[in-house]
Short mmCIF file of C-alpha atoms and ligand atoms in Angstrom, two decimals:
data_model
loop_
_atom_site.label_atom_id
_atom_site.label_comp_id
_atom_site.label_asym_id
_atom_site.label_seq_id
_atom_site.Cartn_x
_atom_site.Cartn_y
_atom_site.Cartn_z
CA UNK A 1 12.58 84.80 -31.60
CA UNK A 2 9.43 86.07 -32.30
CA UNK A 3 6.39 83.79 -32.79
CA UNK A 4 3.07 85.69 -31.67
CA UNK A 5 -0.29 83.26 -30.90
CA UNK A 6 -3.55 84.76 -30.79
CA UNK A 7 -5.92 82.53 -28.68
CA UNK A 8 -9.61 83.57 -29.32
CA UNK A 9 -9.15 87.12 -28.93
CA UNK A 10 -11.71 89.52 -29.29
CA UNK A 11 -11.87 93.47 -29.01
CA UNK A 12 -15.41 95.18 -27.93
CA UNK A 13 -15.34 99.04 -28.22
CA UNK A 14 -18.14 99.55 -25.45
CA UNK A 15 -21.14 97.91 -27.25
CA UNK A 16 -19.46 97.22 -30.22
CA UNK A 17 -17.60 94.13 -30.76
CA UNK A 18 -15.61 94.87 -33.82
CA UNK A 19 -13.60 91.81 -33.35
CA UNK A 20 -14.97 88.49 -32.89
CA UNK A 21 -13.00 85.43 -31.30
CA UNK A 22 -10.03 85.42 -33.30
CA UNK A 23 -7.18 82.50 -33.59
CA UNK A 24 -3.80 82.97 -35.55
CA UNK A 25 -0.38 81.75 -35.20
CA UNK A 26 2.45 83.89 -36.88
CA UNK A 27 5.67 82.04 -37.58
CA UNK A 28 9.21 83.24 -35.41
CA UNK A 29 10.46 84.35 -38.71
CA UNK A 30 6.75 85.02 -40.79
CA UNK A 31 6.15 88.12 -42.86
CA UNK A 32 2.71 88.30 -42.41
CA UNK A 33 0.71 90.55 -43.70
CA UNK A 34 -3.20 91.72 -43.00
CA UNK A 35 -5.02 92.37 -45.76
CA UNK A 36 -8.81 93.93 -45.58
CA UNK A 37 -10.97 96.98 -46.64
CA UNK A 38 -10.88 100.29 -44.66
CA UNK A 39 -12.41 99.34 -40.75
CA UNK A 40 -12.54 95.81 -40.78
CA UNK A 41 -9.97 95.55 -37.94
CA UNK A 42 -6.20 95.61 -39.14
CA UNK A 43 -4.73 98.29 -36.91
CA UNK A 44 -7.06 97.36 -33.96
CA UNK A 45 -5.84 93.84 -34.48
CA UNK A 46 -2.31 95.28 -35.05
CA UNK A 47 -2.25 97.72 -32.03
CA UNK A 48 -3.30 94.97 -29.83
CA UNK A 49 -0.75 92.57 -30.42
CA UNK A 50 1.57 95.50 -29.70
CA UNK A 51 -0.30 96.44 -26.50
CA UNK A 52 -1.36 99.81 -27.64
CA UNK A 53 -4.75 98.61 -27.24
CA UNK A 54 -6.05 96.33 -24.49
CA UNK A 55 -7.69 93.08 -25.35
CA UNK A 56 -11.44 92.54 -24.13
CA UNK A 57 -11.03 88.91 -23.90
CA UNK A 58 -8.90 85.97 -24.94
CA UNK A 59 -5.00 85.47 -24.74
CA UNK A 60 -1.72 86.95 -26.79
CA UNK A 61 1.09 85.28 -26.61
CA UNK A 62 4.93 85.72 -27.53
CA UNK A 63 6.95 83.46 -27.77
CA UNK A 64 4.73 80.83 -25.36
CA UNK A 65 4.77 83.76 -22.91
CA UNK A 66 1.66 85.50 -21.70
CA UNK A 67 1.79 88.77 -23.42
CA UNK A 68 -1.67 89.75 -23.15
CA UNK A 69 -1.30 92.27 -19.79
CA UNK A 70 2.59 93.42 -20.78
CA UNK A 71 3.13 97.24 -21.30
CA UNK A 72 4.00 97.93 -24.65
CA UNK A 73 7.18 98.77 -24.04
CA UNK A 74 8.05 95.11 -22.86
CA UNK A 75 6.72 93.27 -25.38
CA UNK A 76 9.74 93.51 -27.52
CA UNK A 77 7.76 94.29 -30.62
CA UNK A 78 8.80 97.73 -32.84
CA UNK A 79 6.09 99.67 -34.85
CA UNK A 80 6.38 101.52 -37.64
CA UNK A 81 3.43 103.74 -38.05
CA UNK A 82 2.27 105.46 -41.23
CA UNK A 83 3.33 109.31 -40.21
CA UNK A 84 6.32 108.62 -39.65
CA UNK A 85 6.66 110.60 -36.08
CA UNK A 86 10.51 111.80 -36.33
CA UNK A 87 11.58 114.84 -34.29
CA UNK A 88 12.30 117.21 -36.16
CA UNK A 89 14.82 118.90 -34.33
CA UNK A 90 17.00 115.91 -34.02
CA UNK A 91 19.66 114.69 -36.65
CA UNK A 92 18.84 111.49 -38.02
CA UNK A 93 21.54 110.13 -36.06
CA UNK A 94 19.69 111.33 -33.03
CA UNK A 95 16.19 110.26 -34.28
CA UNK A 96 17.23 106.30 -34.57
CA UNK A 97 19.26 106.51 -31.40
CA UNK A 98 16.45 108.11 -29.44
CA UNK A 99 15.34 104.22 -27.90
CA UNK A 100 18.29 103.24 -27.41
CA UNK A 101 18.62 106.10 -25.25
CA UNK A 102 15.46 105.47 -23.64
CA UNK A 103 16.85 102.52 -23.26
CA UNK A 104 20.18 103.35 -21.31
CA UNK A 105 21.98 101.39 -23.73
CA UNK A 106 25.84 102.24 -23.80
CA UNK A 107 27.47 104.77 -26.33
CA UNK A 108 29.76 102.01 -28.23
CA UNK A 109 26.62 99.59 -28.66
CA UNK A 110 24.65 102.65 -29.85
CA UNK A 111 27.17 103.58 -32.44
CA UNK A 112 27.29 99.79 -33.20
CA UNK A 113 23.41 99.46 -34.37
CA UNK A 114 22.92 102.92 -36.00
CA UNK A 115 25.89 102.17 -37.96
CA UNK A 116 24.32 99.26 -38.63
CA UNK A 117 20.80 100.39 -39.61
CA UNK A 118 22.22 103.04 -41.14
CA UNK A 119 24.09 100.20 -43.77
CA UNK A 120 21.20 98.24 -44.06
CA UNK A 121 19.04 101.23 -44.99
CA UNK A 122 21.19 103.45 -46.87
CA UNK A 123 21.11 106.18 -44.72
CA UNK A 124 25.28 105.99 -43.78
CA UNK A 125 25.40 109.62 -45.88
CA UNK A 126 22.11 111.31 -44.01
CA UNK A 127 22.83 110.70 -40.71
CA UNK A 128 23.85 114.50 -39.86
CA UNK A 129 20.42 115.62 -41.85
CA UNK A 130 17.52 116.84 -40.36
CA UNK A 131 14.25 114.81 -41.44
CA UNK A 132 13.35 118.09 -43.16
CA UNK A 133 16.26 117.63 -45.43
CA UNK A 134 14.88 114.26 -46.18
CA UNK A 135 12.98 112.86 -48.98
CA UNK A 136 9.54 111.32 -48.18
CA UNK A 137 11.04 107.69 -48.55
CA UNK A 138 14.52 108.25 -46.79
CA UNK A 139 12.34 109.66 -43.60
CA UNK A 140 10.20 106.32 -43.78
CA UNK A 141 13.65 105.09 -43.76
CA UNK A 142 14.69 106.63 -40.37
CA UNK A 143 11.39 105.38 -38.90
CA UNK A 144 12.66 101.72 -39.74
CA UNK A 145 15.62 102.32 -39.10
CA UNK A 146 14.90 103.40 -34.99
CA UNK A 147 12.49 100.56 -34.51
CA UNK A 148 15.66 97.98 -36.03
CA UNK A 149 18.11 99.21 -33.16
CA UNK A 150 15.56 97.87 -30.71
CA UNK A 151 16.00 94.54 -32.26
CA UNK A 152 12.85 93.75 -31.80
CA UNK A 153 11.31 89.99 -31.73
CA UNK A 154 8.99 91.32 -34.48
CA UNK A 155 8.40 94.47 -36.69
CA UNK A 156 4.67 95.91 -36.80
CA UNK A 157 4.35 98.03 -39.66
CA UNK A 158 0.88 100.02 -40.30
CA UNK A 159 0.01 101.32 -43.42
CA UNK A 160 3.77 102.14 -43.93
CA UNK A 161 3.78 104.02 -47.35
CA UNK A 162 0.49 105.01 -47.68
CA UNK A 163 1.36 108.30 -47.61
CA UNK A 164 4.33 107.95 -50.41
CA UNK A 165 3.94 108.36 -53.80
CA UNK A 166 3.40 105.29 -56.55
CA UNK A 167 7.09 104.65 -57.79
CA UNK A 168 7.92 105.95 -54.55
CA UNK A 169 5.57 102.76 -52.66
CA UNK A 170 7.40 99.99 -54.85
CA UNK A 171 10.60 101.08 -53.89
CA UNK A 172 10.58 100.55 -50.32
CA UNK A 173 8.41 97.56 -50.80
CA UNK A 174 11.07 96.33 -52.06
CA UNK A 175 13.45 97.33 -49.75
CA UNK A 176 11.32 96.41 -46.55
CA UNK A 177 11.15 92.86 -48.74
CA UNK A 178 14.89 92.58 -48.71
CA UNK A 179 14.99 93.91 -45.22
CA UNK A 180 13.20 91.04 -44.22
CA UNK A 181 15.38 88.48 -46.23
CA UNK A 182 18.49 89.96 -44.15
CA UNK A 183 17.06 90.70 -41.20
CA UNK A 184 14.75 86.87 -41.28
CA UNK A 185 12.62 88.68 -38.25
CA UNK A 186 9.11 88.13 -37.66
CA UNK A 187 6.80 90.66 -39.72
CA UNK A 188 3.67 92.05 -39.23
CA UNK A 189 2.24 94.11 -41.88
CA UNK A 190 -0.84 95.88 -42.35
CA UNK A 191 -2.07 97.20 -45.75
CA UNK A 192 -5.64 97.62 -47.89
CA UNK A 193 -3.74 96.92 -50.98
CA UNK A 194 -3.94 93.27 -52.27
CA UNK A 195 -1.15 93.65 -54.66
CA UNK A 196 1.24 94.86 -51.30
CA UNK A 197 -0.17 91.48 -49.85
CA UNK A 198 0.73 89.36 -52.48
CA UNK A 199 4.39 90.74 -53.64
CA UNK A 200 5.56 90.84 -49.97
CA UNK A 201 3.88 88.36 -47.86
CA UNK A 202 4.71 84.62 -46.39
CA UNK A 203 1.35 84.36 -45.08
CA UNK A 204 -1.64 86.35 -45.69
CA UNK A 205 -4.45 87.23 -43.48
CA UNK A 206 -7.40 88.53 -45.43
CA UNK A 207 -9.82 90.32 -42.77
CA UNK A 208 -13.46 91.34 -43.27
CA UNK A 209 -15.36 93.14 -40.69
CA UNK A 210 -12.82 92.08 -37.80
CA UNK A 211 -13.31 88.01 -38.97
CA UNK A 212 -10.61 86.09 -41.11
CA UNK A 213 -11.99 85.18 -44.15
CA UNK A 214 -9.00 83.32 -45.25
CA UNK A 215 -5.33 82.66 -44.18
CA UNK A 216 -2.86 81.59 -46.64
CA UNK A 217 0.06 82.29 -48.99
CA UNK A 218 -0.25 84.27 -51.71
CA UNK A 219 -0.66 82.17 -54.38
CA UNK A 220 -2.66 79.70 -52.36
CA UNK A 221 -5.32 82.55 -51.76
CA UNK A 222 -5.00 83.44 -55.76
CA UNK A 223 -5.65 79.82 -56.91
CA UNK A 224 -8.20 78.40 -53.89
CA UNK A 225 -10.05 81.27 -52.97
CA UNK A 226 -11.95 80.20 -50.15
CA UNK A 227 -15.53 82.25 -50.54
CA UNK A 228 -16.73 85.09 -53.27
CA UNK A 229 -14.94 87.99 -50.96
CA UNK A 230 -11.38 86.13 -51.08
CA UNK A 231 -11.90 85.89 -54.57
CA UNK A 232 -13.16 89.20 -55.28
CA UNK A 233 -10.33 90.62 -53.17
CA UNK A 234 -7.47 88.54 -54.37
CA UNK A 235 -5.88 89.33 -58.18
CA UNK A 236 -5.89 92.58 -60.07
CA UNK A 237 -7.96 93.10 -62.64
CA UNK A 238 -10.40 91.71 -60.32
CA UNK A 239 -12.02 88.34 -60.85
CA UNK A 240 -15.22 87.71 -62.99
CA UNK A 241 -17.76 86.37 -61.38
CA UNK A 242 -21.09 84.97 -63.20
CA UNK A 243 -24.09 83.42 -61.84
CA UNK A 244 -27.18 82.08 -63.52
CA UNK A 245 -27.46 79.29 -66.13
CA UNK A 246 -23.76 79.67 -67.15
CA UNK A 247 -23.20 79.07 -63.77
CA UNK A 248 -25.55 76.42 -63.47
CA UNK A 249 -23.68 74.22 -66.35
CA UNK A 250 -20.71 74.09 -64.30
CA UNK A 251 -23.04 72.89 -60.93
CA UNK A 252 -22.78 75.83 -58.80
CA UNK A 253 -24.58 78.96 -58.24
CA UNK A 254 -21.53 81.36 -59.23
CA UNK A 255 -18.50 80.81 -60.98
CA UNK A 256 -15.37 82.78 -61.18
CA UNK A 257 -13.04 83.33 -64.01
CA UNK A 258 -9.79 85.64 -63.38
CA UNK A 259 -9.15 87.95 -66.61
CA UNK A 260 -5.93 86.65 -67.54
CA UNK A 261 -7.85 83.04 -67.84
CA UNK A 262 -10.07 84.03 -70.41
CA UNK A 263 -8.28 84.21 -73.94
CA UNK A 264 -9.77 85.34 -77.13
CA UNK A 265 -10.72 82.61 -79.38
CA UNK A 266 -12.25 81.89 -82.90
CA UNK A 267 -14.20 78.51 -80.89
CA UNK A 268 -14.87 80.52 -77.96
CA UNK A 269 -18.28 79.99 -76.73
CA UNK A 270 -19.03 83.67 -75.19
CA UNK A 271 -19.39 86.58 -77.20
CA UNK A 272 -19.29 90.14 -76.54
CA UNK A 273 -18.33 93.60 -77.89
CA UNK A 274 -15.30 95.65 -76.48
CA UNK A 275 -16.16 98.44 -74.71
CA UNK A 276 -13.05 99.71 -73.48
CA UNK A 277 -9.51 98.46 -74.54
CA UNK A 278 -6.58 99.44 -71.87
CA UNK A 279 -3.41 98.89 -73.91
CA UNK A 280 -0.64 99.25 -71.54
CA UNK A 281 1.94 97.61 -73.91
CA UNK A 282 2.69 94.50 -71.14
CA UNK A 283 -0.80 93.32 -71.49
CA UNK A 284 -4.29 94.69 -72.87
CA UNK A 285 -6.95 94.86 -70.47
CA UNK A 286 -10.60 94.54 -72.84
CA UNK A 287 -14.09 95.33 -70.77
CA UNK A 288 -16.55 93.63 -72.74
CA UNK A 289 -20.31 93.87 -72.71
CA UNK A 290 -23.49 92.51 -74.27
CA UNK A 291 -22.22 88.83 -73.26
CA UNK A 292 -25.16 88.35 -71.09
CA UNK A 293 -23.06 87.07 -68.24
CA UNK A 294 -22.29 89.40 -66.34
CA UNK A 295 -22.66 92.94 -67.06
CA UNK A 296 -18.83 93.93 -67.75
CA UNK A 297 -16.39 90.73 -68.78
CA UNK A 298 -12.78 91.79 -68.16
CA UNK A 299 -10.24 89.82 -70.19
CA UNK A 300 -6.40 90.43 -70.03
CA UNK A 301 -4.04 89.53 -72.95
CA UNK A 302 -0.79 89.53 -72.78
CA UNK A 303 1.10 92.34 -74.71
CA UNK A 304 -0.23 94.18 -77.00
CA UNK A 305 -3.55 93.25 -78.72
CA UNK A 306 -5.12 95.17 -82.06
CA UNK A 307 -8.35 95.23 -80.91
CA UNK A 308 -10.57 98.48 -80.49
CA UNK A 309 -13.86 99.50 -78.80
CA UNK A 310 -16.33 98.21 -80.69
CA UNK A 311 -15.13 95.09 -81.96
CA UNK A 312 -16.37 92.24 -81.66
CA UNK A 313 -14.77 89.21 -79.49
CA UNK A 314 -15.30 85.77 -78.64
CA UNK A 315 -13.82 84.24 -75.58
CA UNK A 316 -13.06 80.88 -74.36
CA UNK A 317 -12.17 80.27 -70.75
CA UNK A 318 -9.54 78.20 -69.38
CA UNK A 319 -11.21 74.94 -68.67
CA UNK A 320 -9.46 74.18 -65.81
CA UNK A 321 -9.15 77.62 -63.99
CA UNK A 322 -12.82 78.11 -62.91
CA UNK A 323 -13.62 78.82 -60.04
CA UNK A 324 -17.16 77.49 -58.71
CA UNK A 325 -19.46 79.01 -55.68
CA UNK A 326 -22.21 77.65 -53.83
CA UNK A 327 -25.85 80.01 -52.68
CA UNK A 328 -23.50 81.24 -49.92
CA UNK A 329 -20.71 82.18 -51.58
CA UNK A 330 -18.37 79.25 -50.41
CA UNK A 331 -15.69 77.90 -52.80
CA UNK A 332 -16.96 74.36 -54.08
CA UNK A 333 -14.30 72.24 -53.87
P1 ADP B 401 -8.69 99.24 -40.29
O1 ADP B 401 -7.35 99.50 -39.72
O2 ADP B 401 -8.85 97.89 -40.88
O3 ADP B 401 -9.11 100.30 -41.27
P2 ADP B 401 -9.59 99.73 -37.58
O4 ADP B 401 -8.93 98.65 -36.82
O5 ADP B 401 -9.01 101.09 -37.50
O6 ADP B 401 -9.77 99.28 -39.10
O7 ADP B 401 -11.11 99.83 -37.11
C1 ADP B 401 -11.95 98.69 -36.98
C2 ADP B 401 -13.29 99.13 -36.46
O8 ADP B 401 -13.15 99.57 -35.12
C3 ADP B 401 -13.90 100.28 -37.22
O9 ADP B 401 -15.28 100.06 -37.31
C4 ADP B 401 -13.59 101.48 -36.35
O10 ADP B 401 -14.57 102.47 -36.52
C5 ADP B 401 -13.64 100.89 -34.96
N1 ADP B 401 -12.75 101.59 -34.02
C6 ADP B 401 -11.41 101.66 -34.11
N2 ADP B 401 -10.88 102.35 -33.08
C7 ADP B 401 -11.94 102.72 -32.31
C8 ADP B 401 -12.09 103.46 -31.07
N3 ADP B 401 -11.01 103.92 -30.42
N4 ADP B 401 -13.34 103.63 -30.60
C9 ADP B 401 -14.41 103.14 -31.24
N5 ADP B 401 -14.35 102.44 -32.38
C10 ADP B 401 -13.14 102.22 -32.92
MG1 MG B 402 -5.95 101.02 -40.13
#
């Protein structure tokens, strides 16, 4: 089991409250993932709940139980950090054994879970490797791989594959995805990148500045942003967002308009000229100026599109997939 409540807890570093009273619930089962720009809170928030760092005020709890004052090392919570701190010197064998050994735990039921991890992971063939010998994804690999023996009521994962390459980073999203289909254990999972939020969580907890702006899944968050930074944050390319008398027409102060909800029509009532066309093949991203909405309109067709910088375009957009903002940035429902 592994449901974690936080009950208005805050974290003050000396003068500096960085987070405010905070409340959130993650599910015994949840892959939850915090989403937020560099230093708005996600590893202080993260570290807490695994007792790395002491709360200033408020409650944790796990399972029902008072967590807040439990060592680390009690709470029955694994982290996976971003370096992925394996010895060295130790097979991998050794490496996801080395808690269990902490541990005391017996030989047989040691054997049991690396053999185990080892499966789930596809590491059966490296276990007699050093992490040296390893590949930068197979040694994020071990690191999962030591905090599943602990069987842990919930994985905490940190920035996990920030430090892996591109093809390398959808990979093991996709494997710590499928991980968490097997395993169905509670997830925490801390990233800056949206699109790791949306492919991989349940729930997503989009933090600014140490307050939740929004909680949600991910296509709840994509279709209702709740305020200008949720929908600024949410969806790649980013949203459009317009104020003035186009705005105006529509009865709020801004309005938002995703690229892919703006299609290129004959009837269209803006007008623009292409700056820049990104033809990727899938879909063609066009940055348009001279609109006078907003200083860049981006617009995303699907597949390929024979337009050029230069041209001329006129856009209609999707009637029913604005987005409208009041003076302080609050979604109007
Ligand atoms: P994130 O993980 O979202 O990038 P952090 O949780 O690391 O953000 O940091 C949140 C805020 O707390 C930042 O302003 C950071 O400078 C501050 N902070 C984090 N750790 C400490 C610390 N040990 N002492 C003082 N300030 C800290
Ligand atoms: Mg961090």
């Amino acid at each position: 089991m592994g449901k974690i409540t936080l009950d208005k807890v805050t974290k003050s570093f000396g003068e500096v409250e960085v987070i405010p009273p905070l409340n959130l619930t993650i599910e015994d089962g949840e892959f939850c993932v915090f989403v937020g720009p560099s230093g708005c809170g996600k590893s202080t928030l993260l570290r807490m709940i695994a007792g790395l760092e002491d709360i200033t005020s408020g409650s944790i709890r796990i399972d029902g139980a008072d967590a807040s004052k439990v060592p680390p090392a009690k709470r029955g919570l694994a982290m996976v950090f971003q370096s992925y701190a394996l010895y060295p010197h130790m097979s991998v064998r050794k490496n996801i054994a080395f808690p269990m050994r902490m541990a005391g735990l017996s030989q047989e039921e040691q054997a049991r879970r690396i053999e185990a991890a080892a499966k789930a992971l596809n590491l059966t063939d490296y276990l007699d490797r050093r992490p040296g010998q390893l590949s930068g994804g197979q040694r994020q690999r071990v690191a999962i791989g030591r905090a599943i023996v602990r069987e842990p009521a919930a994985f905490l994962f940190d920035e996990p594959l920030s430090n892996l390459d591109a093809a390398l980073r959808v990979g093991m999203r996709l494997e710590i995805s499928e991980l968490h289909e097997r395993l169905k254990t509670t997830m925490i999972y801390v990233t800056h990148d949206q699109v790791e939020a949306m492919t991989m969580a349940d729930k997503i907890v989009v933090l600014r500045a140490g307050h939740i702006e929004q909680v949600g899944t991910p296509l709840e968050l994509y279709h209702s942003p709740r305020n200008l930074f949720v929908a600024g944050f949410i969806g790649s390319p980013k949203m459009n967002l317009i104020e003035g008398d186009e705005a105006a027409k529509h009865d709020a102060h801004t309005i938002g308009v995703r690229p892919e909800h703006i299609d290129m029509s004959e009837d269209g009532p803006w007008q623009g000229v292409v700056g820049v066309a990104e033809h990727l093949g899938s879909d063609t991203f066009l940055h348009v100026h001279g609109t006078g909405l907003a200083e860049t309109l981006t617009v995303r067709a699907t597949g390929e599109v024979a337009v050029r910088h230069g041209d001329e375009v006129k856009l209609k957009p999707r009637a029913d997939q604005i987005h409208r903002f009041d003076t302080s940035g609050l979604r109007v429902a």
